Tab-separated table of C-alpha atoms in Angstrom:
chain	number	residue	atom	x	y	z
A	1	UNK	CA	13.516	48.537	12.940
A	2	UNK	CA	10.348	48.126	10.893
A	3	UNK	CA	10.557	51.487	9.158
A	4	UNK	CA	6.806	52.004	9.545
A	5	UNK	CA	5.857	55.661	9.897
A	6	UNK	CA	3.013	57.027	12.052
A	7	UNK	CA	-0.219	56.810	10.088
A	8	UNK	CA	1.170	54.206	7.682
A	9	UNK	CA	-1.452	51.710	6.472
A	10	UNK	CA	-0.857	48.179	7.776
A	11	UNK	CA	-0.567	46.240	4.506
A	12	UNK	CA	-1.283	42.532	4.879
A	13	UNK	CA	-3.395	40.047	2.950
A	14	UNK	CA	-6.390	42.294	2.470
A	15	UNK	CA	-4.169	45.011	1.060
A	16	UNK	CA	-2.701	42.482	-1.385
A	17	UNK	CA	-6.177	41.362	-2.458
A	18	UNK	CA	-7.497	44.882	-3.061
A	19	UNK	CA	-4.304	46.067	-4.715
A	20	UNK	CA	-4.356	42.912	-6.847
A	21	UNK	CA	-7.701	43.986	-8.338
A	22	UNK	CA	-6.211	47.336	-9.339
A	23	UNK	CA	-3.177	45.579	-10.800
A	24	UNK	CA	-5.444	43.259	-12.815
A	25	UNK	CA	-6.984	46.338	-14.457
A	26	UNK	CA	-3.509	47.590	-15.381
A	27	UNK	CA	-2.611	44.085	-16.627
A	28	UNK	CA	-5.528	44.124	-19.084
A	29	UNK	CA	-4.772	47.709	-20.133
A	30	UNK	CA	-1.215	46.698	-21.083
A	31	UNK	CA	-2.506	43.735	-23.109
A	32	UNK	CA	-4.645	46.158	-25.107
A	33	UNK	CA	-1.889	48.804	-25.314
A	34	UNK	CA	0.727	46.391	-26.684
A	35	UNK	CA	-1.620	44.404	-28.938
A	36	UNK	CA	-0.565	46.500	-31.916
A	37	UNK	CA	3.049	45.435	-31.386
A	38	UNK	CA	2.254	41.889	-32.546
A	39	UNK	CA	-0.202	43.105	-35.203
A	40	UNK	CA	1.858	45.858	-36.826
A	41	UNK	CA	2.494	44.030	-40.106
A	42	UNK	CA	-1.130	42.798	-40.197
A	43	UNK	CA	-2.375	46.364	-39.600
A	44	UNK	CA	-0.236	47.648	-42.468
A	45	UNK	CA	-1.840	45.078	-44.790
A	46	UNK	CA	-5.379	45.518	-43.414
A	47	UNK	CA	-5.422	49.309	-43.782
A	48	UNK	CA	-2.940	49.489	-46.698
A	49	UNK	CA	-0.568	51.982	-45.020
A	50	UNK	CA	3.197	52.576	-44.954
A	51	UNK	CA	5.653	52.927	-42.063
A	52	UNK	CA	4.799	56.549	-41.182
A	53	UNK	CA	1.038	55.917	-41.171
A	54	UNK	CA	1.547	52.705	-39.184
A	55	UNK	CA	3.587	54.539	-36.554
A	56	UNK	CA	0.739	57.065	-36.265
A	57	UNK	CA	-1.362	54.397	-34.513
A	58	UNK	CA	1.077	54.161	-31.619
A	59	UNK	CA	2.020	57.841	-31.698
A	60	UNK	CA	-1.605	58.948	-31.338
A	61	UNK	CA	-2.212	56.385	-28.600
A	62	UNK	CA	0.846	57.598	-26.686
A	63	UNK	CA	0.057	61.255	-27.386
A	64	UNK	CA	-3.305	60.804	-25.717
A	65	UNK	CA	-1.707	58.782	-22.911
A	66	UNK	CA	1.015	61.351	-22.214
A	67	UNK	CA	-1.375	64.288	-22.497
A	68	UNK	CA	-3.730	62.663	-19.983
A	69	UNK	CA	-1.129	62.048	-17.265
A	70	UNK	CA	-1.416	65.305	-15.331
A	71	UNK	CA	-5.250	65.492	-15.650
A	72	UNK	CA	-5.474	61.876	-14.498
A	73	UNK	CA	-3.144	62.570	-11.569
A	74	UNK	CA	-5.374	65.459	-10.533
A	75	UNK	CA	-8.475	63.276	-10.915
A	76	UNK	CA	-6.960	60.526	-8.768
A	77	UNK	CA	-6.056	63.040	-6.045
A	78	UNK	CA	-9.582	64.453	-6.140
A	79	UNK	CA	-11.909	61.516	-6.921
A	80	UNK	CA	-9.951	58.525	-5.654
A	81	UNK	CA	-8.719	55.359	-7.322
A	82	UNK	CA	-11.938	53.399	-7.830
A	83	UNK	CA	-13.773	56.021	-9.874
A	84	UNK	CA	-10.810	56.799	-12.109
A	85	UNK	CA	-9.981	53.116	-12.701
A	86	UNK	CA	-13.636	52.452	-13.541
A	87	UNK	CA	-13.646	55.192	-16.177
A	88	UNK	CA	-10.392	53.813	-17.551
A	89	UNK	CA	-11.754	50.282	-17.973
A	90	UNK	CA	-14.819	51.499	-19.854
A	91	UNK	CA	-12.721	53.610	-22.229
A	92	UNK	CA	-9.956	51.139	-23.034
A	93	UNK	CA	-12.422	48.282	-23.526
A	94	UNK	CA	-14.480	50.417	-25.919
A	95	UNK	CA	-11.278	51.299	-27.760
A	96	UNK	CA	-10.249	47.669	-28.157
A	97	UNK	CA	-13.706	46.728	-29.443
A	98	UNK	CA	-13.684	49.653	-31.857
A	99	UNK	CA	-10.280	48.582	-33.174
A	100	UNK	CA	-11.605	45.055	-33.760
A	101	UNK	CA	-14.426	46.257	-36.012
A	102	UNK	CA	-12.807	49.306	-37.635
A	103	UNK	CA	-13.402	49.210	-41.406
A	104	UNK	CA	-11.044	52.104	-42.150
A	105	UNK	CA	-7.740	53.611	-41.089
A	106	UNK	CA	-9.439	56.716	-39.661
A	107	UNK	CA	-11.821	54.754	-37.444
A	108	UNK	CA	-8.959	52.544	-36.286
A	109	UNK	CA	-7.005	55.662	-35.302
A	110	UNK	CA	-9.959	56.964	-33.295
A	111	UNK	CA	-10.241	53.606	-31.521
A	112	UNK	CA	-6.548	53.622	-30.533
A	113	UNK	CA	-6.957	57.171	-29.192
A	114	UNK	CA	-9.894	56.033	-27.042
A	115	UNK	CA	-7.851	53.079	-25.839
A	116	UNK	CA	-4.960	55.388	-24.955
A	117	UNK	CA	-7.301	57.609	-22.948
A	118	UNK	CA	-8.514	54.684	-20.842
A	119	UNK	CA	-5.031	53.205	-20.513
A	120	UNK	CA	-3.774	56.552	-19.188
A	121	UNK	CA	-6.034	56.205	-16.151
A	122	UNK	CA	-4.632	52.900	-14.930
A	123	UNK	CA	-1.018	53.036	-13.789
A	124	UNK	CA	-1.169	56.234	-11.725
A	125	UNK	CA	-4.313	54.885	-10.058
A	126	UNK	CA	-2.530	51.635	-9.174
A	127	UNK	CA	0.431	53.546	-7.726
A	128	UNK	CA	-1.938	55.645	-5.621
A	129	UNK	CA	-3.754	52.484	-4.473
A	130	UNK	CA	-0.426	51.052	-3.321
A	131	UNK	CA	0.422	54.131	-1.228
A	132	UNK	CA	-3.031	53.965	0.425
A	133	UNK	CA	-2.842	50.267	1.347
A	134	UNK	CA	0.857	49.593	2.080
A	135	UNK	CA	3.484	51.170	4.376
A	136	UNK	CA	5.749	53.772	2.758
A	137	UNK	CA	8.827	51.530	3.031
A	138	UNK	CA	7.147	49.115	0.594
A	139	UNK	CA	6.772	51.831	-2.062
A	140	UNK	CA	9.717	50.874	-4.339
A	141	UNK	CA	8.821	47.177	-4.299
A	142	UNK	CA	5.105	47.832	-4.865
A	143	UNK	CA	5.889	50.078	-7.863
A	144	UNK	CA	8.176	47.434	-9.372
A	145	UNK	CA	5.567	44.706	-8.819
A	146	UNK	CA	2.952	46.836	-10.581
A	147	UNK	CA	5.351	47.242	-13.487
A	148	UNK	CA	5.915	43.471	-13.408
A	149	UNK	CA	2.184	42.882	-13.786
A	150	UNK	CA	2.183	45.221	-16.757
A	151	UNK	CA	4.946	43.229	-18.409
A	152	UNK	CA	2.970	40.049	-17.760
A	153	UNK	CA	0.216	41.707	-19.809
A	154	UNK	CA	2.777	42.376	-22.522
A	155	UNK	CA	3.730	38.695	-22.401
A	156	UNK	CA	0.103	37.655	-22.882
A	157	UNK	CA	-0.138	40.013	-25.836
A	158	UNK	CA	3.049	38.599	-27.361
A	159	UNK	CA	2.224	34.934	-26.833
A	160	UNK	CA	-1.551	34.587	-26.754
A	161	UNK	CA	-2.918	37.452	-28.830
A	162	UNK	CA	-0.360	36.877	-31.592
A	163	UNK	CA	-1.523	33.269	-31.947
A	164	UNK	CA	-5.184	34.260	-31.822
A	165	UNK	CA	-4.575	36.859	-34.492
A	166	UNK	CA	-3.146	34.348	-36.898
A	167	UNK	CA	-5.561	31.610	-35.846
A	168	UNK	CA	-9.021	33.202	-35.742
A	169	UNK	CA	-8.365	36.477	-37.559
A	170	UNK	CA	-8.266	40.186	-36.764
A	171	UNK	CA	-11.856	40.850	-35.635
A	172	UNK	CA	-12.298	37.736	-33.492
A	173	UNK	CA	-8.910	38.175	-31.796
A	174	UNK	CA	-9.374	41.828	-30.820
A	175	UNK	CA	-13.069	41.519	-29.945
A	176	UNK	CA	-12.436	38.368	-27.914
A	177	UNK	CA	-9.680	40.044	-25.912
A	178	UNK	CA	-12.115	42.839	-24.990
A	179	UNK	CA	-13.974	40.361	-22.750
A	180	UNK	CA	-11.115	40.711	-20.266
A	181	UNK	CA	-12.073	44.352	-19.823
A	182	UNK	CA	-15.598	43.400	-18.779
A	183	UNK	CA	-14.250	40.872	-16.252
A	184	UNK	CA	-11.962	43.327	-14.464
A	185	UNK	CA	-14.698	45.971	-14.451
A	186	UNK	CA	-16.963	43.629	-12.457
A	187	UNK	CA	-14.147	42.851	-9.990
A	188	UNK	CA	-13.401	46.547	-9.554
A	189	UNK	CA	-17.055	47.476	-9.096
A	190	UNK	CA	-17.728	45.005	-6.295
A	191	UNK	CA	-14.423	44.505	-4.467
A	192	UNK	CA	-12.058	47.469	-4.851
A	193	UNK	CA	-11.776	50.081	-2.061
A	194	UNK	CA	-9.718	53.256	-2.159
A	195	UNK	CA	-8.200	52.784	1.320
A	196	UNK	CA	-8.475	50.640	4.481
A	197	UNK	CA	-11.008	51.519	7.155
A	198	UNK	CA	-9.626	54.144	9.501
A	199	UNK	CA	-7.097	55.452	6.970
A	200	UNK	CA	-9.264	57.939	5.127
A	201	UNK	CA	-7.223	60.820	3.652
A	202	UNK	CA	-7.688	64.318	4.982
A	203	UNK	CA	-10.482	66.137	3.119
A	204	UNK	CA	-9.079	68.642	0.639
A	205	UNK	CA	-10.900	71.819	-0.326
A	206	UNK	CA	-10.931	72.163	-4.112
A	207	UNK	CA	-11.129	75.530	-5.803
A	208	UNK	CA	-11.389	74.761	-9.506
A	209	UNK	CA	-8.610	76.065	-11.704
A	210	UNK	CA	-6.745	77.540	-8.741
A	211	UNK	CA	-6.517	74.097	-7.134
A	212	UNK	CA	-5.235	72.567	-10.388
A	213	UNK	CA	-2.553	75.224	-10.821
A	214	UNK	CA	-1.501	74.907	-7.193
A	215	UNK	CA	-1.164	71.120	-7.378
A	216	UNK	CA	0.851	71.172	-10.596
A	217	UNK	CA	3.082	74.076	-9.537
A	218	UNK	CA	3.816	72.593	-6.119
A	219	UNK	CA	4.693	69.204	-7.616
A	220	UNK	CA	6.878	70.722	-10.339
A	221	UNK	CA	8.801	72.890	-7.860
A	222	UNK	CA	10.166	69.753	-6.233
A	223	UNK	CA	13.508	68.736	-7.815
A	224	UNK	CA	12.597	65.101	-7.068
A	225	UNK	CA	9.538	65.331	-9.328
A	226	UNK	CA	11.573	66.744	-12.212
A	227	UNK	CA	14.357	64.220	-11.697
A	228	UNK	CA	11.759	61.449	-11.663
A	229	UNK	CA	10.349	62.680	-14.979
A	230	UNK	CA	13.775	62.679	-16.667
A	231	UNK	CA	14.713	59.270	-15.271
A	232	UNK	CA	11.455	57.897	-16.656
A	233	UNK	CA	12.015	59.742	-19.959
A	234	UNK	CA	15.527	58.369	-20.467
A	235	UNK	CA	15.058	54.770	-19.385
A	236	UNK	CA	11.661	53.608	-20.618
A	237	UNK	CA	11.422	54.456	-24.298
A	238	UNK	CA	13.943	52.087	-26.018
A	239	UNK	CA	12.043	48.994	-24.897
A	240	UNK	CA	8.643	50.646	-25.308
A	241	UNK	CA	9.337	51.516	-28.952
A	242	UNK	CA	10.693	48.017	-29.587
A	243	UNK	CA	7.734	46.219	-28.013
A	244	UNK	CA	4.966	48.592	-29.004
A	245	UNK	CA	5.624	48.715	-32.727
A	246	UNK	CA	9.066	48.570	-34.325
A	247	UNK	CA	10.622	45.437	-32.795
A	248	UNK	CA	8.787	42.966	-34.999
A	249	UNK	CA	9.421	44.810	-38.301
A	250	UNK	CA	13.096	45.360	-37.345
A	251	UNK	CA	13.683	41.692	-36.562
A	252	UNK	CA	11.766	40.392	-39.588
A	253	UNK	CA	12.654	42.933	-42.286
A	254	UNK	CA	16.119	44.104	-41.208
A	255	UNK	CA	17.439	40.990	-39.470
A	256	UNK	CA	15.786	38.384	-41.682
A	257	UNK	CA	14.161	36.394	-38.891
A	258	UNK	CA	10.892	34.522	-39.180
A	259	UNK	CA	7.887	35.918	-37.358
A	260	UNK	CA	8.100	33.012	-34.917
A	261	UNK	CA	11.750	33.739	-34.082
A	262	UNK	CA	11.033	37.473	-33.798
A	263	UNK	CA	8.120	36.720	-31.475
A	264	UNK	CA	10.421	34.657	-29.258
A	265	UNK	CA	12.837	37.579	-28.969
A	266	UNK	CA	9.994	39.953	-28.069
A	267	UNK	CA	8.967	37.432	-25.433
A	268	UNK	CA	12.547	37.428	-24.143
A	269	UNK	CA	12.360	41.210	-23.634
A	270	UNK	CA	9.241	40.745	-21.518
A	271	UNK	CA	10.676	37.856	-19.465
A	272	UNK	CA	13.887	39.799	-18.901
A	273	UNK	CA	11.811	42.797	-17.794
A	274	UNK	CA	10.021	40.695	-15.217
A	275	UNK	CA	13.301	39.320	-13.848
A	276	UNK	CA	14.932	42.756	-13.659
A	277	UNK	CA	11.801	44.135	-11.990
A	278	UNK	CA	12.133	41.696	-9.096
A	279	UNK	CA	15.838	42.450	-8.710
A	280	UNK	CA	15.578	46.249	-8.982
A	281	UNK	CA	12.670	46.400	-6.525
A	282	UNK	CA	14.565	44.424	-3.880
A	283	UNK	CA	17.824	46.328	-4.379
A	284	UNK	CA	16.198	49.775	-4.119
A	285	UNK	CA	14.106	48.782	-1.109
A	286	UNK	CA	17.309	47.823	0.723
A	287	UNK	CA	19.734	50.401	-0.728
A	288	UNK	CA	18.105	53.735	-1.524
A	289	UNK	CA	21.361	55.105	-2.898
A	290	UNK	CA	21.309	52.539	-5.719
A	291	UNK	CA	18.514	54.363	-7.554
A	292	UNK	CA	20.588	56.632	-9.782
A	293	UNK	CA	23.427	54.140	-10.504
A	294	UNK	CA	20.845	51.560	-11.604
A	295	UNK	CA	19.043	54.064	-13.851
A	296	UNK	CA	22.198	55.427	-15.495
A	297	UNK	CA	23.730	51.955	-15.775
A	298	UNK	CA	20.640	50.763	-17.646
A	299	UNK	CA	20.811	53.719	-20.042
A	300	UNK	CA	24.507	53.085	-20.712
A	301	UNK	CA	24.064	49.348	-21.301
A	302	UNK	CA	21.110	49.970	-23.626
A	303	UNK	CA	23.062	52.508	-25.677
A	304	UNK	CA	26.084	50.191	-26.017
A	305	UNK	CA	23.997	47.209	-27.143
A	306	UNK	CA	21.966	49.253	-29.650
A	307	UNK	CA	25.131	50.778	-31.109
A	308	UNK	CA	26.808	47.367	-31.372
A	309	UNK	CA	23.766	45.890	-33.114
A	310	UNK	CA	23.276	48.758	-35.562
A	311	UNK	CA	26.929	49.070	-36.647
A	312	UNK	CA	27.598	45.322	-36.915
A	313	UNK	CA	29.585	44.824	-40.144
A	314	UNK	CA	27.526	41.875	-41.387
A	315	UNK	CA	24.207	42.379	-43.177
A	316	UNK	CA	22.429	41.003	-40.113
A	317	UNK	CA	23.497	40.847	-36.487
A	318	UNK	CA	24.275	37.394	-35.054
A	319	UNK	CA	21.566	35.783	-32.976
A	320	UNK	CA	23.626	35.936	-29.779
A	321	UNK	CA	23.854	39.732	-30.106
A	322	UNK	CA	20.105	40.075	-30.676
A	323	UNK	CA	19.497	37.906	-27.616
A	324	UNK	CA	21.773	40.088	-25.449
A	325	UNK	CA	20.099	43.232	-26.831
A	326	UNK	CA	16.667	41.902	-25.894
A	327	UNK	CA	17.834	40.912	-22.408
A	328	UNK	CA	19.232	44.408	-21.800
A	329	UNK	CA	16.096	46.050	-23.200
A	330	UNK	CA	14.230	44.129	-20.507
A	331	UNK	CA	15.883	46.337	-17.873
A	332	UNK	CA	14.354	49.531	-19.312
A	333	UNK	CA	10.905	49.112	-17.749
A	334	UNK	CA	12.163	48.425	-14.195
A	335	UNK	CA	14.648	51.297	-14.516
A	336	UNK	CA	11.801	53.651	-15.466
A	337	UNK	CA	10.005	52.760	-12.213
A	338	UNK	CA	12.932	54.336	-10.373
A	339	UNK	CA	11.591	57.709	-11.506
A	340	UNK	CA	8.631	57.276	-9.163
A	341	UNK	CA	11.038	56.538	-6.299
A	342	UNK	CA	12.401	60.080	-6.714
A	343	UNK	CA	8.998	61.757	-7.090
A	344	UNK	CA	7.167	59.862	-4.325
A	345	UNK	CA	9.178	61.035	-1.275
A	346	UNK	CA	9.346	64.573	-2.692
A	347	UNK	CA	5.570	65.097	-2.433
A	348	UNK	CA	2.957	64.751	0.335
A	349	UNK	CA	0.098	62.260	0.080
A	350	UNK	CA	-2.361	64.799	-1.356
A	351	UNK	CA	-0.062	65.401	-4.355
A	352	UNK	CA	0.999	61.816	-5.088
A	353	UNK	CA	-1.315	61.420	-8.088
A	354	UNK	CA	-0.249	64.708	-9.660
A	355	UNK	CA	3.462	64.036	-9.100
A	356	UNK	CA	3.146	60.512	-10.505
A	357	UNK	CA	1.338	61.908	-13.554
A	358	UNK	CA	4.158	64.366	-14.233
A	359	UNK	CA	6.765	61.611	-13.853
A	360	UNK	CA	4.847	59.162	-16.022
A	361	UNK	CA	4.696	61.671	-18.887
A	362	UNK	CA	8.443	61.399	-19.375
A	363	UNK	CA	8.828	57.947	-20.877
A	364	UNK	CA	5.706	58.219	-23.000
A	365	UNK	CA	6.737	61.559	-24.509
A	366	UNK	CA	10.109	60.000	-25.359
A	367	UNK	CA	8.442	56.889	-26.777
A	368	UNK	CA	6.032	58.933	-28.883
A	369	UNK	CA	8.865	61.074	-30.247
A	370	UNK	CA	10.979	58.033	-31.133
A	371	UNK	CA	8.091	56.142	-32.724
A	372	UNK	CA	7.489	59.117	-35.002
A	373	UNK	CA	11.183	59.632	-35.763
A	374	UNK	CA	11.725	55.964	-36.648
A	375	UNK	CA	8.704	55.912	-38.986
A	376	UNK	CA	9.729	59.113	-40.779
A	377	UNK	CA	13.358	58.023	-41.110
A	378	UNK	CA	12.377	54.597	-42.442
A	379	UNK	CA	10.276	56.188	-45.168
A	380	UNK	CA	12.980	58.776	-45.937
A	381	UNK	CA	15.860	56.280	-46.139
A	382	UNK	CA	14.151	53.359	-47.855
A	383	UNK	CA	13.824	51.289	-44.667
A	384	UNK	CA	17.350	51.848	-43.317
A	385	UNK	CA	16.806	50.647	-39.751
A	386	UNK	CA	20.353	51.594	-38.649
A	387	UNK	CA	19.686	55.263	-39.403
A	388	UNK	CA	16.120	55.165	-38.039
A	389	UNK	CA	17.029	53.585	-34.697
A	390	UNK	CA	19.945	55.993	-34.210
A	391	UNK	CA	17.300	58.475	-33.022
A	392	UNK	CA	17.380	56.534	-29.742
A	393	UNK	CA	20.797	58.008	-28.896
A	394	UNK	CA	19.620	61.612	-29.299
A	395	UNK	CA	16.900	61.249	-26.683
A	396	UNK	CA	19.172	59.298	-24.335
A	397	UNK	CA	21.763	62.089	-24.477
A	398	UNK	CA	19.111	64.714	-23.712
A	399	UNK	CA	17.760	62.718	-20.778
A	400	UNK	CA	21.149	61.963	-19.217
A	401	UNK	CA	22.076	65.657	-19.403
A	402	UNK	CA	18.946	66.603	-17.444
A	403	UNK	CA	19.449	63.821	-14.879
A	404	UNK	CA	23.001	64.955	-14.155
A	405	UNK	CA	21.826	68.565	-13.892
A	406	UNK	CA	19.086	67.783	-11.324
A	407	UNK	CA	20.596	64.996	-9.245
A	408	UNK	CA	22.350	67.136	-6.603
A	409	UNK	CA	19.374	69.429	-6.022
A	410	UNK	CA	17.050	66.451	-5.613
A	411	UNK	CA	19.457	64.712	-3.213
A	412	UNK	CA	19.827	67.860	-1.107
A	413	UNK	CA	16.051	68.385	-0.882
A	414	UNK	CA	15.551	64.729	0.064
A	415	UNK	CA	18.151	64.971	2.865
A	416	UNK	CA	16.506	68.130	4.204
A	417	UNK	CA	13.084	66.438	4.293
A	418	UNK	CA	14.546	63.430	6.086
A	419	UNK	CA	16.179	65.626	8.746
A	420	UNK	CA	12.950	67.627	9.187
A	421	UNK	CA	10.869	64.452	9.611
A	422	UNK	CA	13.281	63.105	12.232
A	423	UNK	CA	13.198	66.377	14.153
A	424	UNK	CA	9.394	66.538	14.066
A	425	UNK	CA	9.101	62.922	15.237
A	426	UNK	CA	11.369	63.668	18.208
A	427	UNK	CA	9.148	66.611	19.220
A	428	UNK	CA	5.795	64.892	18.790
A	429	UNK	CA	3.791	65.577	22.020
A	430	UNK	CA	2.819	62.513	24.030
């Protein structure tokens, strides 16, 4: 049985080529998003700021990103992928250029906000592109592969941009990386299409604010959308906080590692993420019931490894423990993609962008909250990383509580939809 539904797009090589262009835009966006993670200590020196002010860079970027998710989802549903991705490229490239030439902390903050705005337009657009070009049964694997491309961008940031930064300097490194934005914009402009020929979506009548309220309310009413948000919230943020800002300072200042050794561990998180992404995508595509066990198992393993590292009796944790921590953190990104596998089947095609936007808010709200909490606690405790990183457990506990509360309602609604679709397919007139 192929599992292809009536009206499913065919997939194939052309779908891979077009989707690959969208993924390349997301790849560049992640390079720009995570560039501060390898430049955190340099930024503190360049702008003469402390831990709280340094965390504000990433907090503002994520605040803009999270706040844009529902508007971007609505835009994708209304305007299509190409237009929204195009706007995103222009904004995040301008933000990266602005960050390269910022002479002051305030201008640098504004540049990161602009970058976050453009970045916010990429991932939901790529998810929507995947649903328009590939059969529904490929959804979990396509989402994981998109996440994999994002982690490849993180790897480039960790390996390449870090070396450029310390080789050619701040301005040349950030301005030079902005060229990648211009390249993907040209590819998008000439080669990307929203959907295959013959698979145009049904025209939707838009009625301004009423349409917006209806889309958001209908998506939120679905237990699968809310469960997807909390899965994303609970799983993504530990690795995001580590890679985006606080991993390098933690490994260098608290664990006494050299920048080179710390960079290798950050790279390990990214490589582990890519490996887990391939595994999780294949497992979920074959065994739909594995979604929640994988998500909760990842949360549990992350909590255990963080606790073991933070309460280790020695002044610094042994290298083997840091390696295991980084490997387990690599599972957080793929686990967060599982959130979309709850939201996607809960919503019809015309609400996919909005539902994905709601889901995608989860992890970024959690990341933003933790980034802020860690910065404040570091300043308040004289750089006690054990106390600061304990904030991770508070958000994990909140997220797990919500997941357990919603899981039965979401499962029941999903079963009812499956039964209804089978009944309707049996009664389709010939």
